[in-house]
Short mmCIF file of C-alpha atoms in Angstrom, two decimals:
data_model
loop_
_atom_site.label_atom_id
_atom_site.label_comp_id
_atom_site.label_asym_id
_atom_site.label_seq_id
_atom_site.Cartn_x
_atom_site.Cartn_y
_atom_site.Cartn_z
CA UNK A 24 0.00 0.00 0.00
CA UNK A 25 1.31 3.44 -0.89
CA UNK A 26 2.35 5.64 2.02
CA UNK A 27 1.80 9.39 2.09
CA UNK A 28 4.90 10.30 4.09
CA UNK A 29 8.48 9.18 4.59
CA UNK A 30 9.69 12.00 6.85
CA UNK A 31 8.12 14.31 9.43
CA UNK A 32 8.88 17.42 7.36
CA UNK A 33 5.93 19.55 6.27
CA UNK A 34 6.88 19.98 2.61
CA UNK A 35 8.18 16.61 1.52
CA UNK A 36 8.88 16.31 -2.20
CA UNK A 37 8.96 13.15 -4.27
CA UNK A 38 10.82 13.02 -7.57
CA UNK A 39 11.27 10.50 -10.38
CA UNK A 40 12.27 10.32 -14.04
CA UNK A 41 11.11 8.58 -17.23
CA UNK A 42 12.85 7.69 -20.49
CA UNK A 43 16.28 6.85 -19.20
CA UNK A 44 16.66 3.75 -21.38
CA UNK A 45 15.30 5.22 -24.61
CA UNK A 46 17.22 5.63 -27.87
CA UNK A 47 15.46 8.89 -28.78
CA UNK A 48 13.82 11.84 -27.09
CA UNK A 49 14.40 13.48 -23.72
CA UNK A 50 14.73 12.09 -20.26
CA UNK A 51 11.93 13.69 -18.28
CA UNK A 52 11.63 14.21 -14.54
CA UNK A 53 8.94 15.52 -12.24
CA UNK A 54 8.86 16.71 -8.64
CA UNK A 55 5.70 16.72 -6.52
CA UNK A 56 5.00 18.12 -3.06
CA UNK A 57 1.96 16.65 -1.41
CA UNK A 58 -0.87 16.24 -1.43
CA UNK A 59 -0.89 16.84 2.30
CA UNK A 60 -4.43 18.08 2.80
CA UNK A 61 -7.53 17.42 0.73
CA UNK A 62 -10.20 19.19 2.78
CA UNK A 63 -12.65 17.30 4.95
CA UNK A 64 -15.43 17.10 2.35
CA UNK A 65 -13.42 15.32 -0.34
CA UNK A 66 -10.65 13.75 1.67
CA UNK A 67 -12.02 10.20 1.84
CA UNK A 68 -12.89 10.00 -1.86
CA UNK A 69 -9.60 11.48 -3.01
CA UNK A 70 -7.51 9.23 -0.81
CA UNK A 71 -9.49 6.22 -2.01
CA UNK A 72 -8.89 7.19 -5.64
CA UNK A 73 -5.17 7.66 -5.02
CA UNK A 74 -4.75 4.29 -3.39
CA UNK A 75 -6.90 2.59 -6.00
CA UNK A 76 -5.13 3.96 -9.06
CA UNK A 77 -1.83 5.60 -8.22
CA UNK A 78 1.22 3.38 -8.42
CA UNK A 79 4.49 3.15 -10.29
CA UNK A 80 3.58 4.64 -13.67
CA UNK A 81 5.20 1.74 -15.51
CA UNK A 82 2.53 -0.55 -14.04
CA UNK A 83 -0.36 1.65 -15.23
CA UNK A 84 -1.95 1.85 -18.64
CA UNK A 85 -1.43 5.01 -20.67
CA UNK A 86 -5.14 5.78 -20.30
CA UNK A 87 -5.01 5.59 -16.49
CA UNK A 88 -1.84 7.69 -16.33
CA UNK A 89 -3.47 10.50 -18.32
CA UNK A 90 -6.60 10.25 -16.17
CA UNK A 91 -4.50 10.63 -13.04
CA UNK A 92 -2.42 13.56 -14.26
CA UNK A 93 -4.97 16.38 -13.78
CA UNK A 94 -5.95 14.89 -10.43
CA UNK A 95 -2.32 14.96 -9.29
CA UNK A 96 -1.82 18.51 -10.55
CA UNK A 97 -4.98 19.79 -8.89
CA UNK A 98 -4.26 18.29 -5.47
CA UNK A 99 -0.50 18.79 -5.25
CA UNK A 100 0.82 21.68 -3.19
CA UNK A 101 3.36 22.18 -5.97
CA UNK A 102 4.65 20.24 -8.97
CA UNK A 103 7.12 20.77 -11.81
CA UNK A 104 8.35 18.87 -14.86
CA UNK A 105 11.64 19.10 -16.79
CA UNK A 106 12.85 17.66 -20.11
CA UNK A 107 16.57 17.14 -20.68
CA UNK A 108 16.93 16.71 -24.43
CA UNK A 109 19.07 14.25 -26.35
CA UNK A 110 21.83 16.75 -27.25
CA UNK A 111 22.49 17.42 -23.58
CA UNK A 112 22.15 13.73 -22.72
CA UNK A 113 24.91 12.98 -25.21
CA UNK A 114 27.03 15.71 -23.68
CA UNK A 115 26.78 14.90 -19.97
CA UNK A 116 25.61 11.22 -20.12
CA UNK A 117 22.23 9.79 -19.19
CA UNK A 118 22.95 9.37 -15.47
CA UNK A 119 23.88 13.02 -15.05
CA UNK A 120 20.99 14.08 -17.28
CA UNK A 121 18.49 12.08 -15.23
CA UNK A 122 19.82 13.60 -12.01
CA UNK A 123 19.82 17.08 -13.47
CA UNK A 124 16.23 16.75 -14.69
CA UNK A 125 15.11 15.96 -11.14
CA UNK A 126 17.21 18.81 -9.71
CA UNK A 127 15.78 21.31 -12.19
CA UNK A 128 12.24 20.17 -11.38
CA UNK A 129 12.86 20.76 -7.68
CA UNK A 130 14.18 24.26 -8.38
CA UNK A 131 11.00 25.04 -10.38
CA UNK A 132 8.66 24.24 -7.47
CA UNK A 133 6.69 27.21 -6.15
CA UNK A 134 7.14 25.89 -2.62
CA UNK A 135 10.68 25.07 -1.51
CA UNK A 136 10.69 21.52 -0.14
CA UNK A 137 12.35 20.80 3.18
CA UNK A 138 12.82 17.09 2.46
CA UNK A 139 13.19 15.11 -0.78
CA UNK A 140 12.56 11.44 -1.49
CA UNK A 141 14.01 10.08 -4.72
CA UNK A 142 13.19 6.92 -6.61
CA UNK A 143 16.24 4.73 -7.01
CA UNK A 144 19.48 4.06 -5.18
CA UNK A 145 21.53 7.18 -5.91
CA UNK A 146 21.62 10.36 -3.79
CA UNK A 147 20.02 13.36 -5.43
CA UNK A 148 22.85 15.76 -4.69
CA UNK A 149 25.65 13.47 -5.80
CA UNK A 150 26.45 15.82 -8.69
CA UNK A 151 25.39 19.45 -8.64
CA UNK A 152 26.00 22.55 -10.70
CA UNK A 153 27.39 20.77 -13.73
CA UNK A 154 28.90 23.15 -16.28
CA UNK A 155 27.98 22.38 -19.88
CA UNK A 156 27.33 24.11 -23.19
CA UNK A 157 23.68 23.11 -23.46
CA UNK A 158 20.80 23.55 -21.08
CA UNK A 159 20.63 25.15 -17.68
CA UNK A 160 23.74 25.97 -15.67
CA UNK A 161 23.01 26.07 -11.94
CA UNK A 162 23.92 29.24 -10.11
CA UNK A 163 25.91 28.97 -6.86
CA UNK A 164 22.73 29.91 -4.96
CA UNK A 165 20.73 27.12 -6.65
CA UNK A 166 23.50 24.62 -5.99
CA UNK A 167 23.64 25.54 -2.32
CA UNK A 168 19.86 25.31 -2.03
CA UNK A 169 19.84 21.80 -3.47
CA UNK A 170 22.70 20.77 -1.19
CA UNK A 171 20.90 22.15 1.86
CA UNK A 172 17.76 20.01 1.48
CA UNK A 173 18.05 16.56 3.10
CA UNK A 174 17.11 13.68 0.83
CA UNK A 175 16.71 9.92 0.83
CA UNK A 176 16.89 7.53 -2.11
CA UNK A 177 14.30 4.76 -1.99
CA UNK A 178 14.57 1.68 -4.19
CA UNK A 179 11.23 1.12 -5.93
CA UNK A 180 10.00 4.27 -4.22
CA UNK A 181 7.47 4.81 -7.01
CA UNK A 182 5.56 1.79 -5.71
CA UNK A 183 5.91 2.79 -2.03
CA UNK A 184 5.22 6.53 -1.63
CA UNK A 185 2.48 8.72 -3.06
CA UNK A 186 4.65 11.70 -4.00
CA UNK A 187 7.18 9.58 -5.91
CA UNK A 188 4.39 7.65 -7.63
CA UNK A 189 2.74 10.95 -8.59
CA UNK A 190 6.06 12.26 -9.94
CA UNK A 191 6.44 9.03 -11.92
CA UNK A 192 3.03 9.55 -13.53
CA UNK A 193 3.76 13.18 -14.42
CA UNK A 194 7.20 12.40 -15.83
CA UNK A 195 5.84 9.57 -17.94
CA UNK A 196 2.80 11.44 -19.31
CA UNK A 197 4.69 14.63 -20.18
CA UNK A 198 7.37 12.60 -21.91
CA UNK A 199 4.78 10.52 -23.78
CA UNK A 200 3.14 13.74 -24.98
CA UNK A 201 6.46 14.94 -26.35
CA UNK A 202 7.10 11.62 -28.12
CA UNK A 203 3.60 11.67 -29.62
CA UNK A 204 4.32 15.16 -30.94
CA UNK A 205 7.62 14.31 -32.62
CA UNK A 206 6.07 11.10 -33.98
CA UNK A 207 4.14 13.34 -36.37
CA UNK A 208 7.47 14.66 -37.68
CA UNK A 209 9.06 11.21 -38.06
CA UNK A 210 6.23 8.64 -38.18
CA UNK A 211 8.43 5.90 -39.62
CA UNK A 212 9.93 5.24 -36.15
CA UNK A 213 6.49 4.79 -34.56
CA UNK A 214 7.41 6.78 -31.45
CA UNK A 215 3.71 7.14 -30.69
CA UNK A 216 3.78 3.44 -29.84
CA UNK A 217 7.32 2.68 -28.64
CA UNK A 218 8.05 6.12 -27.10
CA UNK A 219 11.68 5.88 -28.23
CA UNK A 220 12.51 2.66 -26.40
CA UNK A 221 14.80 0.12 -28.11
CA UNK A 222 12.11 -2.12 -29.58
CA UNK A 223 12.85 -4.34 -32.58
CA UNK A 224 10.60 -2.10 -34.70
CA UNK A 225 12.45 1.06 -33.63
CA UNK A 226 15.86 -0.42 -34.36
CA UNK A 227 14.75 -1.74 -37.73
CA UNK A 228 13.56 1.79 -38.61
CA UNK A 229 16.94 3.22 -37.57
CA UNK A 230 18.69 0.65 -39.78
CA UNK A 231 16.44 1.55 -42.71
CA UNK A 232 16.08 5.34 -42.38
CA UNK A 233 19.08 6.35 -40.29
CA UNK A 234 19.00 8.66 -37.28
CA UNK A 235 17.13 11.89 -36.58
CA UNK A 236 17.85 15.03 -34.61
CA UNK A 237 16.06 13.39 -31.67
CA UNK A 238 18.22 10.27 -31.40
CA UNK A 239 20.81 9.86 -28.65
CA UNK A 240 24.02 9.38 -30.59
CA UNK A 241 26.04 8.10 -27.62
CA UNK A 242 23.62 5.18 -27.18
CA UNK A 243 23.94 1.80 -28.87
CA UNK A 244 21.29 2.37 -31.51
CA UNK A 245 21.74 -0.90 -33.39
CA UNK A 246 22.85 -4.44 -32.50
CA UNK A 247 26.43 -5.39 -33.35
CA UNK A 248 25.40 -7.28 -36.47
CA UNK A 249 23.89 -4.14 -37.99
CA UNK A 250 25.89 -1.06 -38.91
CA UNK A 251 24.68 2.50 -39.26
CA UNK A 252 26.11 4.73 -41.96
CA UNK A 253 26.79 8.11 -40.40
#
């Protein structure tokens, strides 16, 4: 059963990412504070709906995820979403890009969290203020703020805590929207269906049509037996 809290802090934030293993498109992260209070009139129904539907977004259907998104956004104290695009992923690597997407989302929150829970097994502030040519460069003030907030990494946290599960849903739906949009530009890769993941169909399309401006060029786009002319 999902738990609402990990810490005793008032503004606890959960964060998660989506698209880390894809061959194309951004890695997308979300941060969510709350919900802490629903109001007496709707509290029971809202909590019931959360526990009934909200879970690790990978375990939910696309339809359910998009049904949950406005509910999450309406009840959260604060939420934010960040895309880190493929050019920057290639520049700083996918691990740093995933971490940075979560950090940027936290900085975008209207309410500053005083505790952060992160899906996974890596500390959120392991790498801060990375200098690069593309994307956001953290200011010293932003870096210090991120360092000052205590955080805990929770393995499979998206199936244990509401705020991480909510962040998982937001990250997944916003990324899926982006992939559906660029599918219209390059329909031969069928990103509307595979969302950029390394499916057989996606790799066969890369072998046939080559790469696009959305592909991650530092990733292994094709199996060893197939070569890509670049």
